Amino acid sequence: MKTLKTISVYLVIIGAGIMIGYVLPRLPNLLQKKYTEGEYSNFFPNQSKTVILYGTATCSFCRSTREFFKANKIDFFDVDVQTSELAAKKHAELGGGGVPVTIIGNRLIRGFQPDAFQDALKALNKSK
């Protein structure tokens, strides 16, 4: 009986350690907002489009974002921060870091986040 209790305690400790090891590194991302609201109109080269993607040709998340927009028939500007100095400058003004950085209306979204894209597009359509 005592051996069973000891084994159970060890399993609980190991399980807790695994969960802490899994959750703790991801905690900042889990607590981070999906988007940042702001005035981003000066980042659009043309005011007729309200979606812009700052990315690279080799980024798989950028590729997924492009595919998402194309599959949902969303008209967007696609600027490569590696081939355009102006795009790299604008990306740096937005805080730089990784790609993709997507602006939909007044929302800045970092990374490939389809749910955040959908929410931003709905909010954008409501404001029109």
Protein backbone atom coordinates (compact mmCIF):
# COMPACT_ATOMS: atom_id res chain seq x y z
CA MET A 1 0.00 0.00 0.00
CA LYS A 2 2.82 2.36 0.96
CA THR A 3 4.60 1.61 -2.34
CA LEU A 4 1.44 2.51 -4.30
CA LYS A 5 1.16 5.83 -2.47
CA THR A 6 4.83 6.58 -3.13
CA ILE A 7 4.47 5.79 -6.83
CA SER A 8 1.32 7.95 -7.01
CA VAL A 9 3.13 10.89 -5.39
CA TYR A 10 6.05 10.54 -7.81
CA LEU A 11 3.67 10.42 -10.78
CA VAL A 12 1.91 13.57 -9.56
CA ILE A 13 5.27 15.33 -9.12
CA ILE A 14 6.45 14.24 -12.58
CA GLY A 15 3.13 15.28 -14.12
CA ALA A 16 3.29 18.68 -12.43
CA GLY A 17 6.87 19.12 -13.62
CA ILE A 18 5.92 18.30 -17.19
CA MET A 19 2.99 20.72 -17.09
CA ILE A 20 5.16 23.48 -15.65
CA GLY A 21 7.79 22.78 -18.29
CA TYR A 22 5.16 22.97 -21.01
CA VAL A 23 3.08 25.93 -19.78
CA LEU A 24 5.74 28.21 -18.30
CA PRO A 25 7.66 28.90 -21.55
CA ARG A 26 4.37 29.53 -23.37
CA LEU A 27 2.85 31.73 -20.67
CA PRO A 28 3.95 35.09 -22.15
CA ASN A 29 2.30 34.17 -25.47
CA LEU A 30 -0.83 32.95 -23.73
CA LEU A 31 -1.16 36.20 -21.79
CA GLN A 32 -0.32 38.46 -24.73
CA LYS A 33 -3.18 40.18 -26.52
CA LYS A 34 -3.90 38.88 -30.00
CA TYR A 35 -3.64 42.36 -31.46
CA THR A 36 -2.72 45.96 -30.72
CA GLU A 37 -5.09 48.74 -31.67
CA GLY A 38 -3.71 51.98 -33.03
CA GLU A 39 -3.64 54.49 -35.85
CA TYR A 40 -1.85 52.69 -38.68
CA SER A 41 -3.13 54.56 -41.74
CA ASN A 42 0.33 55.93 -42.56
CA PHE A 43 1.59 52.35 -43.05
CA PHE A 44 -0.71 51.73 -46.01
CA PRO A 45 0.78 52.73 -49.36
CA ASN A 46 -2.73 53.16 -50.75
CA GLN A 47 -5.81 54.02 -48.70
CA SER A 48 -8.04 51.85 -50.88
CA LYS A 49 -6.80 48.67 -49.18
CA THR A 50 -7.17 48.11 -45.46
CA VAL A 51 -5.03 44.98 -45.01
CA ILE A 52 -1.23 44.90 -45.23
CA LEU A 53 1.18 42.05 -44.61
CA TYR A 54 4.81 42.70 -43.73
CA GLY A 55 6.63 39.43 -44.31
CA THR A 56 9.32 37.57 -46.21
CA ALA A 57 9.30 35.09 -49.05
CA THR A 58 10.89 32.32 -46.97
CA CYS A 59 8.75 32.55 -43.81
CA SER A 60 6.29 29.66 -43.47
CA PHE A 61 3.97 31.72 -41.24
CA CYS A 62 3.97 34.50 -43.86
CA ARG A 63 3.10 31.90 -46.49
CA SER A 64 0.25 30.62 -44.32
CA THR A 65 -1.03 34.18 -43.85
CA ARG A 66 -0.97 34.78 -47.62
CA GLU A 67 -2.81 31.51 -48.22
CA PHE A 68 -5.41 32.45 -45.60
CA PHE A 69 -6.06 35.82 -47.23
CA LYS A 70 -6.23 34.32 -50.73
CA ALA A 71 -8.53 31.49 -49.64
CA ASN A 72 -10.86 34.03 -48.03
CA LYS A 73 -10.65 36.42 -51.01
CA ILE A 74 -9.20 39.23 -48.90
CA ASP A 75 -7.51 41.98 -50.90
CA PHE A 76 -4.21 42.84 -49.20
CA PHE A 77 -0.85 44.52 -49.72
CA ASP A 78 2.01 42.06 -49.50
CA VAL A 79 5.34 43.72 -48.75
CA ASP A 80 8.64 41.90 -48.32
CA VAL A 81 10.79 43.38 -45.58
CA GLN A 82 13.91 41.71 -47.02
CA THR A 83 13.67 43.15 -50.51
CA SER A 84 12.23 46.60 -49.82
CA GLU A 85 14.09 49.19 -47.74
CA LEU A 86 10.87 51.14 -47.21
CA ALA A 87 9.06 48.00 -46.02
CA ALA A 88 11.95 47.18 -43.66
CA LYS A 89 11.79 50.74 -42.28
CA LYS A 90 8.02 50.57 -41.75
CA HIS A 91 8.37 47.14 -40.13
CA ALA A 92 10.98 48.57 -37.75
CA GLU A 93 8.64 51.47 -36.90
CA LEU A 94 6.05 48.88 -35.90
CA GLY A 95 8.50 47.37 -33.43
CA GLY A 96 10.34 45.05 -35.79
CA GLY A 97 10.91 41.58 -34.50
CA GLY A 98 9.60 38.61 -36.38
CA VAL A 99 7.28 38.29 -39.32
CA PRO A 100 4.54 38.23 -40.32
CA VAL A 101 3.21 41.51 -39.05
CA THR A 102 -0.28 42.17 -40.36
CA ILE A 103 -2.33 45.33 -40.09
CA ILE A 104 -6.06 45.06 -40.60
CA GLY A 105 -7.71 48.45 -40.23
CA ASN A 106 -6.63 49.71 -36.84
CA ARG A 107 -5.34 46.35 -35.54
CA LEU A 108 -1.75 45.13 -35.66
CA ILE A 109 -1.42 41.34 -35.45
CA ARG A 110 1.89 39.54 -35.00
CA GLY A 111 2.31 36.02 -36.30
CA PHE A 112 -0.15 33.76 -38.07
CA GLN A 113 -3.40 34.07 -36.10
CA PRO A 114 -6.43 33.24 -38.24
CA ASP A 115 -8.90 33.91 -35.40
CA ALA A 116 -7.43 37.38 -34.83
CA PHE A 117 -7.56 38.03 -38.60
CA GLN A 118 -11.25 37.05 -38.69
CA ASP A 119 -12.08 39.24 -35.68
CA ALA A 120 -10.21 42.21 -37.16
CA LEU A 121 -11.94 41.79 -40.51
CA LYS A 122 -15.36 41.66 -38.82
CA ALA A 123 -14.54 44.81 -36.83
CA LEU A 124 -13.33 46.50 -40.00
CA ASN A 125 -16.51 45.65 -41.88
CA LYS A 126 -18.65 46.96 -39.00
CA SER A 127 -16.80 50.30 -39.05
CA LYS A 128 -17.41 50.85 -42.77
